[in-house]
PDB file of C-alpha atoms in Angstrom:
ATOM      1  CA  UNK A 235    -132.870 -75.624  40.850  1.00  0.00           C
ATOM      2  CA  UNK A 236    -130.781 -78.363  42.439  1.00  0.00           C
ATOM      3  CA  UNK A 237    -129.100 -80.724  40.083  1.00  0.00           C
ATOM      4  CA  UNK A 238    -127.276 -84.042  40.060  1.00  0.00           C
ATOM      5  CA  UNK A 239    -126.024 -84.933  36.605  1.00  0.00           C
ATOM      6  CA  UNK A 240    -124.879 -88.347  35.467  1.00  0.00           C
ATOM      7  CA  UNK A 241    -122.742 -88.315  32.364  1.00  0.00           C
ATOM      8  CA  UNK A 242    -124.616 -91.009  30.415  1.00  0.00           C
ATOM      9  CA  UNK A 243    -128.195 -92.287  30.353  1.00  0.00           C
ATOM     10  CA  UNK A 244    -127.314 -95.507  28.544  1.00  0.00           C
ATOM     11  CA  UNK A 245    -124.036 -97.406  28.207  1.00  0.00           C
ATOM     12  CA  UNK A 246    -123.146-100.698  26.557  1.00  0.00           C
ATOM     13  CA  UNK A 247    -119.768-102.194  27.473  1.00  0.00           C
ATOM     14  CA  UNK A 248    -117.989-105.477  26.870  1.00  0.00           C
ATOM     15  CA  UNK A 249    -117.040-107.975  29.547  1.00  0.00           C
ATOM     16  CA  UNK A 250    -113.634-107.157  30.972  1.00  0.00           C
ATOM     17  CA  UNK A 251    -113.680-103.461  30.056  1.00  0.00           C
ATOM     18  CA  UNK A 252    -112.905-100.787  32.627  1.00  0.00           C
ATOM     19  CA  UNK A 253    -115.979 -98.573  32.971  1.00  0.00           C
ATOM     20  CA  UNK A 254    -116.268 -95.079  34.433  1.00  0.00           C
ATOM     21  CA  UNK A 255    -119.583 -93.614  35.554  1.00  0.00           C
ATOM     22  CA  UNK A 256    -119.420 -89.922  36.337  1.00  0.00           C
ATOM     23  CA  UNK A 257    -121.646 -87.855  38.605  1.00  0.00           C
ATOM     24  CA  UNK A 258    -121.584 -84.114  39.234  1.00  0.00           C
ATOM     25  CA  UNK A 259    -123.671 -82.078  41.692  1.00  0.00           C
ATOM     26  CA  UNK A 260    -123.998 -78.310  41.807  1.00  0.00           C
ATOM     27  CA  UNK A 261    -125.364 -77.934  45.367  1.00  0.00           C
ATOM     28  CA  UNK A 262    -122.104 -77.908  47.332  1.00  0.00           C
ATOM     29  CA  UNK A 263    -123.198 -81.073  49.148  1.00  0.00           C
ATOM     30  CA  UNK A 264    -120.738 -82.943  51.303  1.00  0.00           C
ATOM     31  CA  UNK A 265    -122.282 -86.400  50.920  1.00  0.00           C
ATOM     32  CA  UNK A 266    -122.417 -88.339  47.682  1.00  0.00           C
ATOM     33  CA  UNK A 267    -123.652 -91.857  47.025  1.00  0.00           C
ATOM     34  CA  UNK A 268    -123.686 -94.531  44.349  1.00  0.00           C
ATOM     35  CA  UNK A 269    -126.572 -96.982  44.311  1.00  0.00           C
ATOM     36  CA  UNK A 270    -127.470 -99.877  42.107  1.00  0.00           C
ATOM     37  CA  UNK A 271    -131.146-100.514  41.297  1.00  0.00           C
ATOM     38  CA  UNK A 272    -132.418-103.956  40.322  1.00  0.00           C
ATOM     39  CA  UNK A 273    -136.067-105.105  40.073  1.00  0.00           C
ATOM     40  CA  UNK A 274    -137.407-106.397  43.382  1.00  0.00           C
ATOM     41  CA  UNK A 275    -134.274-105.376  45.281  1.00  0.00           C
ATOM     42  CA  UNK A 276    -134.776-101.638  45.574  1.00  0.00           C
ATOM     43  CA  UNK A 277    -131.678 -99.452  45.676  1.00  0.00           C
ATOM     44  CA  UNK A 278    -128.565-100.963  47.196  1.00  0.00           C
ATOM     45  CA  UNK A 279    -125.646 -98.824  48.303  1.00  0.00           C
ATOM     46  CA  UNK A 280    -122.331 -99.481  46.563  1.00  0.00           C
ATOM     47  CA  UNK A 281    -120.119 -96.702  47.976  1.00  0.00           C
ATOM     48  CA  UNK A 282    -120.525 -93.337  49.599  1.00  0.00           C
ATOM     49  CA  UNK A 283    -118.356 -90.349  50.339  1.00  0.00           C
ATOM     50  CA  UNK A 284    -118.803 -87.741  53.044  1.00  0.00           C
ATOM     51  CA  UNK A 285    -115.948 -85.490  51.977  1.00  0.00           C
ATOM     52  CA  UNK A 286    -113.348 -84.964  49.289  1.00  0.00           C
ATOM     53  CA  UNK A 287    -110.962 -87.924  49.046  1.00  0.00           C
ATOM     54  CA  UNK A 288    -113.022 -89.826  51.644  1.00  0.00           C
ATOM     55  CA  UNK A 289    -114.901 -92.990  50.739  1.00  0.00           C
ATOM     56  CA  UNK A 290    -116.701 -95.748  52.546  1.00  0.00           C
ATOM     57  CA  UNK A 291    -117.945 -99.127  51.352  1.00  0.00           C
ATOM     58  CA  UNK A 292    -121.640 -99.700  51.186  1.00  0.00           C
ATOM     59  CA  UNK A 293    -123.517-102.976  51.128  1.00  0.00           C
ATOM     60  CA  UNK A 294    -122.287-104.297  47.762  1.00  0.00           C
ATOM     61  CA  UNK A 295    -118.822-102.835  46.986  1.00  0.00           C
ATOM     62  CA  UNK A 296    -117.311-105.928  45.369  1.00  0.00           C
ATOM     63  CA  UNK A 297    -116.176-105.279  41.809  1.00  0.00           C
ATOM     64  CA  UNK A 298    -116.435-101.500  42.176  1.00  0.00           C
ATOM     65  CA  UNK A 299    -114.241 -98.622  43.272  1.00  0.00           C
ATOM     66  CA  UNK A 300    -114.831 -94.871  43.528  1.00  0.00           C
ATOM     67  CA  UNK A 301    -112.974 -91.614  43.288  1.00  0.00           C
ATOM     68  CA  UNK A 302    -113.739 -88.214  44.749  1.00  0.00           C
ATOM     69  CA  UNK A 303    -111.009 -85.719  43.930  1.00  0.00           C
ATOM     70  CA  UNK A 304    -113.310 -82.692  43.921  1.00  0.00           C
ATOM     71  CA  UNK A 305    -116.327 -81.951  46.076  1.00  0.00           C
ATOM     72  CA  UNK A 306    -118.760 -81.786  43.190  1.00  0.00           C
ATOM     73  CA  UNK A 307    -117.691 -84.964  41.391  1.00  0.00           C
ATOM     74  CA  UNK A 308    -118.024 -88.614  42.419  1.00  0.00           C
ATOM     75  CA  UNK A 309    -116.958 -91.340  40.001  1.00  0.00           C
ATOM     76  CA  UNK A 310    -117.853 -95.011  40.075  1.00  0.00           C
ATOM     77  CA  UNK A 311    -115.375 -97.391  38.461  1.00  0.00           C
ATOM     78  CA  UNK A 312    -115.962-100.939  37.353  1.00  0.00           C
ATOM     79  CA  UNK A 313    -112.451-102.344  37.180  1.00  0.00           C
ATOM     80  CA  UNK A 314    -113.380-105.267  34.929  1.00  0.00           C
ATOM     81  CA  UNK A 315    -117.012-105.241  33.892  1.00  0.00           C
ATOM     82  CA  UNK A 316    -118.993-108.446  34.164  1.00  0.00           C
ATOM     83  CA  UNK A 317    -122.469-109.367  32.955  1.00  0.00           C
ATOM     84  CA  UNK A 318    -123.803-109.451  36.529  1.00  0.00           C
ATOM     85  CA  UNK A 319    -123.063-105.732  36.736  1.00  0.00           C
ATOM     86  CA  UNK A 320    -125.717-105.020  34.130  1.00  0.00           C
ATOM     87  CA  UNK A 321    -128.037-102.688  36.049  1.00  0.00           C
ATOM     88  CA  UNK A 322    -129.336 -99.171  36.619  1.00  0.00           C
ATOM     89  CA  UNK A 323    -126.844 -97.018  38.535  1.00  0.00           C
ATOM     90  CA  UNK A 324    -128.027 -93.994  40.477  1.00  0.00           C
ATOM     91  CA  UNK A 325    -125.932 -91.217  41.971  1.00  0.00           C
ATOM     92  CA  UNK A 326    -127.196 -89.022  44.797  1.00  0.00           C
ATOM     93  CA  UNK A 327    -126.005 -86.181  46.995  1.00  0.00           C
ATOM     94  CA  UNK A 328    -127.108 -84.661  50.291  1.00  0.00           C
ATOM     95  CA  UNK A 329    -125.886 -81.952  52.675  1.00  0.00           C
ATOM     96  CA  UNK A 330    -124.276 -82.790  55.978  1.00  0.00           C
ATOM     97  CA  UNK A 331    -127.093 -83.036  58.544  1.00  0.00           C
ATOM     98  CA  UNK A 332    -125.278 -81.015  61.200  1.00  0.00           C
ATOM     99  CA  UNK A 333    -125.574 -77.934  59.041  1.00  0.00           C
ATOM    100  CA  UNK A 334    -129.360 -78.144  59.073  1.00  0.00           C
ATOM    101  CA  UNK A 335    -130.026 -79.850  62.381  1.00  0.00           C
ATOM    102  CA  UNK A 336    -131.874 -82.677  60.636  1.00  0.00           C
ATOM    103  CA  UNK A 337    -131.562 -84.963  57.649  1.00  0.00           C
ATOM    104  CA  UNK A 338    -132.848 -83.521  54.438  1.00  0.00           C
ATOM    105  CA  UNK A 339    -133.569 -85.617  51.435  1.00  0.00           C
ATOM    106  CA  UNK A 340    -131.003 -86.951  49.008  1.00  0.00           C
ATOM    107  CA  UNK A 341    -131.125 -85.613  45.476  1.00  0.00           C
ATOM    108  CA  UNK A 342    -130.802 -88.094  42.652  1.00  0.00           C
ATOM    109  CA  UNK A 343    -129.508 -88.093  39.130  1.00  0.00           C
ATOM    110  CA  UNK A 344    -131.499 -89.561  36.277  1.00  0.00           C
ATOM    111  CA  UNK A 345    -129.556 -92.806  36.345  1.00  0.00           C
ATOM    112  CA  UNK A 346    -127.267 -94.676  33.974  1.00  0.00           C
ATOM    113  CA  UNK A 347    -128.527 -97.923  32.519  1.00  0.00           C
ATOM    114  CA  UNK A 348    -125.437-100.048  31.991  1.00  0.00           C
ATOM    115  CA  UNK A 349    -125.497-103.188  29.884  1.00  0.00           C
ATOM    116  CA  UNK A 350    -122.454-105.464  29.909  1.00  0.00           C
ATOM    117  CA  UNK A 351    -122.315-107.908  27.003  1.00  0.00           C
TER     118      UNK A 351
ATOM    119  CA  UNK B 247    -128.335-100.989  62.161  1.00  0.00           C
ATOM    120  CA  UNK B 248    -131.260 -99.658  60.262  1.00  0.00           C
ATOM    121  CA  UNK B 249    -133.607-101.358  57.875  1.00  0.00           C
ATOM    122  CA  UNK B 250    -136.770-100.588  56.011  1.00  0.00           C
ATOM    123  CA  UNK B 251    -139.510-103.071  55.139  1.00  0.00           C
ATOM    124  CA  UNK B 252    -142.121-102.346  52.542  1.00  0.00           C
ATOM    125  CA  UNK B 253    -144.774-104.889  53.293  1.00  0.00           C
ATOM    126  CA  UNK B 254    -146.199-105.241  49.781  1.00  0.00           C
ATOM    127  CA  UNK B 255    -144.242-105.674  46.577  1.00  0.00           C
ATOM    128  CA  UNK B 256    -147.366-104.870  44.518  1.00  0.00           C
ATOM    129  CA  UNK B 257    -150.573-103.002  45.331  1.00  0.00           C
ATOM    130  CA  UNK B 258    -153.462-102.918  42.884  1.00  0.00           C
ATOM    131  CA  UNK B 259    -156.339-100.411  43.182  1.00  0.00           C
ATOM    132  CA  UNK B 260    -159.101 -99.037  41.038  1.00  0.00           C
ATOM    133  CA  UNK B 261    -159.065 -95.410  39.974  1.00  0.00           C
ATOM    134  CA  UNK B 262    -160.873 -93.266  42.534  1.00  0.00           C
ATOM    135  CA  UNK B 263    -160.318 -95.668  45.465  1.00  0.00           C
ATOM    136  CA  UNK B 264    -157.937 -95.093  48.398  1.00  0.00           C
ATOM    137  CA  UNK B 265    -154.269 -96.010  48.292  1.00  0.00           C
ATOM    138  CA  UNK B 266    -152.297 -97.480  51.215  1.00  0.00           C
ATOM    139  CA  UNK B 267    -148.599 -98.344  50.842  1.00  0.00           C
ATOM    140  CA  UNK B 268    -147.082 -99.752  53.998  1.00  0.00           C
ATOM    141  CA  UNK B 269    -143.628 -99.156  55.409  1.00  0.00           C
ATOM    142  CA  UNK B 270    -142.033-100.250  58.678  1.00  0.00           C
ATOM    143  CA  UNK B 271    -138.558 -99.375  59.863  1.00  0.00           C
ATOM    144  CA  UNK B 272    -136.269-100.723  62.530  1.00  0.00           C
ATOM    145  CA  UNK B 273    -134.092 -98.252  64.322  1.00  0.00           C
ATOM    146  CA  UNK B 274    -132.885 -97.439  67.798  1.00  0.00           C
ATOM    147  CA  UNK B 275    -132.620 -93.752  66.984  1.00  0.00           C
ATOM    148  CA  UNK B 276    -134.958 -91.048  65.839  1.00  0.00           C
ATOM    149  CA  UNK B 277    -135.101 -91.433  62.091  1.00  0.00           C
ATOM    150  CA  UNK B 278    -135.773 -89.154  59.194  1.00  0.00           C
ATOM    151  CA  UNK B 279    -138.222 -90.825  56.826  1.00  0.00           C
ATOM    152  CA  UNK B 280    -139.000 -90.207  53.183  1.00  0.00           C
ATOM    153  CA  UNK B 281    -141.174 -91.495  50.383  1.00  0.00           C
ATOM    154  CA  UNK B 282    -139.948 -91.305  46.798  1.00  0.00           C
ATOM    155  CA  UNK B 283    -141.785 -92.133  43.596  1.00  0.00           C
ATOM    156  CA  UNK B 284    -140.278 -93.411  40.373  1.00  0.00           C
ATOM    157  CA  UNK B 285    -142.307 -93.417  37.180  1.00  0.00           C
ATOM    158  CA  UNK B 286    -141.206 -95.724  34.356  1.00  0.00           C
ATOM    159  CA  UNK B 287    -137.906 -94.620  32.855  1.00  0.00           C
ATOM    160  CA  UNK B 288    -137.793 -91.598  35.118  1.00  0.00           C
ATOM    161  CA  UNK B 289    -135.638 -90.557  38.051  1.00  0.00           C
ATOM    162  CA  UNK B 290    -136.590 -90.573  41.724  1.00  0.00           C
ATOM    163  CA  UNK B 291    -138.871 -87.786  42.898  1.00  0.00           C
ATOM    164  CA  UNK B 292    -139.423 -86.887  46.541  1.00  0.00           C
ATOM    165  CA  UNK B 293    -143.074 -87.208  47.591  1.00  0.00           C
ATOM    166  CA  UNK B 294    -142.765 -86.199  51.229  1.00  0.00           C
ATOM    167  CA  UNK B 295    -140.495 -86.296  54.283  1.00  0.00           C
ATOM    168  CA  UNK B 296    -140.657 -86.554  58.059  1.00  0.00           C
ATOM    169  CA  UNK B 297    -137.865 -84.878  60.004  1.00  0.00           C
ATOM    170  CA  UNK B 298    -139.197 -84.785  63.610  1.00  0.00           C
ATOM    171  CA  UNK B 299    -141.751 -82.015  63.192  1.00  0.00           C
ATOM    172  CA  UNK B 300    -145.466 -82.833  62.688  1.00  0.00           C
ATOM    173  CA  UNK B 301    -146.195 -86.571  62.620  1.00  0.00           C
ATOM    174  CA  UNK B 302    -148.715 -86.216  59.784  1.00  0.00           C
ATOM    175  CA  UNK B 303    -146.846 -85.149  56.709  1.00  0.00           C
ATOM    176  CA  UNK B 304    -148.452 -83.877  53.521  1.00  0.00           C
ATOM    177  CA  UNK B 305    -146.687 -84.292  50.220  1.00  0.00           C
ATOM    178  CA  UNK B 306    -147.208 -83.609  46.557  1.00  0.00           C
ATOM    179  CA  UNK B 307    -150.063 -84.925  44.412  1.00  0.00           C
ATOM    180  CA  UNK B 308    -152.395 -85.494  47.377  1.00  0.00           C
ATOM    181  CA  UNK B 309    -150.213 -88.028  49.178  1.00  0.00           C
ATOM    182  CA  UNK B 310    -149.660 -88.000  52.921  1.00  0.00           C
ATOM    183  CA  UNK B 311    -147.970 -90.197  55.501  1.00  0.00           C
ATOM    184  CA  UNK B 312    -148.164 -90.546  59.261  1.00  0.00           C
ATOM    185  CA  UNK B 313    -145.167 -91.261  61.472  1.00  0.00           C
ATOM    186  CA  UNK B 314    -146.141 -93.649  64.281  1.00  0.00           C
ATOM    187  CA  UNK B 315    -143.221 -94.187  66.606  1.00  0.00           C
ATOM    188  CA  UNK B 316    -144.962 -96.826  68.716  1.00  0.00           C
ATOM    189  CA  UNK B 317    -145.590 -98.925  65.609  1.00  0.00           C
ATOM    190  CA  UNK B 318    -142.326 -97.943  63.856  1.00  0.00           C
ATOM    191  CA  UNK B 319    -144.391 -97.260  60.754  1.00  0.00           C
ATOM    192  CA  UNK B 320    -144.594 -94.588  58.073  1.00  0.00           C
ATOM    193  CA  UNK B 321    -147.421 -95.642  55.770  1.00  0.00           C
ATOM    194  CA  UNK B 322    -148.240 -93.662  52.632  1.00  0.00           C
ATOM    195  CA  UNK B 323    -151.872 -92.889  51.793  1.00  0.00           C
ATOM    196  CA  UNK B 324    -153.947 -91.078  49.221  1.00  0.00           C
ATOM    197  CA  UNK B 325    -157.733 -90.730  49.388  1.00  0.00           C
ATOM    198  CA  UNK B 326    -158.387 -91.272  45.690  1.00  0.00           C
ATOM    199  CA  UNK B 327    -156.057 -92.938  43.197  1.00  0.00           C
ATOM    200  CA  UNK B 328    -155.452 -91.490  39.763  1.00  0.00           C
ATOM    201  CA  UNK B 329    -154.145 -93.346  36.730  1.00  0.00           C
ATOM    202  CA  UNK B 330    -151.040 -91.145  36.797  1.00  0.00           C
ATOM    203  CA  UNK B 331    -150.163 -92.517  40.260  1.00  0.00           C
ATOM    204  CA  UNK B 332    -149.110 -95.837  38.736  1.00  0.00           C
ATOM    205  CA  UNK B 333    -145.397 -96.066  39.577  1.00  0.00           C
ATOM    206  CA  UNK B 334    -142.810 -97.590  41.915  1.00  0.00           C
ATOM    207  CA  UNK B 335    -142.755 -96.166  45.441  1.00  0.00           C
ATOM    208  CA  UNK B 336    -139.807 -96.327  47.817  1.00  0.00           C
ATOM    209  CA  UNK B 337    -139.737 -95.804  51.560  1.00  0.00           C
ATOM    210  CA  UNK B 338    -136.378 -94.469  52.789  1.00  0.00           C
ATOM    211  CA  UNK B 339    -134.917 -94.004  56.278  1.00  0.00           C
ATOM    212  CA  UNK B 340    -131.889 -92.039  57.467  1.00  0.00           C
ATOM    213  CA  UNK B 341    -130.721 -92.355  61.053  1.00  0.00           C
ATOM    214  CA  UNK B 342    -129.611 -89.539  63.311  1.00  0.00           C
ATOM    215  CA  UNK B 343    -125.981 -90.589  63.369  1.00  0.00           C
ATOM    216  CA  UNK B 344    -125.693 -91.729  59.769  1.00  0.00           C
ATOM    217  CA  UNK B 345    -125.572 -89.912  56.462  1.00  0.00           C
ATOM    218  CA  UNK B 346    -126.876 -92.857  54.518  1.00  0.00           C
ATOM    219  CA  UNK B 347    -130.388 -93.134  53.048  1.00  0.00           C
ATOM    220  CA  UNK B 348    -131.494 -96.771  53.274  1.00  0.00           C
ATOM    221  CA  UNK B 349    -134.143 -97.918  50.837  1.00  0.00           C
ATOM    222  CA  UNK B 350    -136.957-100.411  51.069  1.00  0.00           C
ATOM    223  CA  UNK B 351    -137.384-102.822  48.166  1.00  0.00           C
ATOM    224  CA  UNK B 352    -140.183-100.779  46.640  1.00  0.00           C
ATOM    225  CA  UNK B 353    -143.907-101.178  46.066  1.00  0.00           C
ATOM    226  CA  UNK B 354    -145.326-101.183  42.583  1.00  0.00           C
ATOM    227  CA  UNK B 355    -148.678 -99.372  42.503  1.00  0.00           C
ATOM    228  CA  UNK B 356    -151.032-100.514  39.762  1.00  0.00           C
ATOM    229  CA  UNK B 357    -154.120 -98.425  39.056  1.00  0.00           C
ATOM    230  CA  UNK B 358    -157.005 -99.956  37.089  1.00  0.00           C
ATOM    231  CA  UNK B 359    -159.525 -97.837  35.176  1.00  0.00           C
TER     232      UNK B 359
END
């Protein structure tokens, strides 16, 4: 069974702390994504990666950075957490479409609910 | 650029009546289209997907969706709502040249007894 695992379901951090959110997939997927989910706004893309050590900004990258040193792991970093980063964070992975000839679905982790106080 | 519009933020139905959740996309390329469901405090689950095969797509739990290129729509339907269908539903599009799933803002389905 395919699996995307996020290291924590719930986190509480203080303003100004450096926060690491970890995501691991076991499907050998090339693409990995970090989204933020807020009520009424759907899922918004923070960063994505299409290969090891490659990263691209999404729609809302400000205040975040990412790291992908190994294919299976994609980390989201909040350099200095702020209260407006309180949210649900979702990691996803998908295979490169050229391998299949079409886009398959992205597979999601269970999410990390981060509260910054 | 690609975008997805879910036309209703909330849809309320009675149990046993039909469900219609509307989704329109804007794209210059042939898209792949998906519907996901998210129950409270749960992760995202794929309901169904369109990837350029049959335009009428059947998914899990009795849901189906029809891809209409001329209308740039991919509406989700179910003949008879069940209480367990109450959840948030997301329409998602991925373009041919992009790896990135783009989400609509979601539709909250409320099912009354």
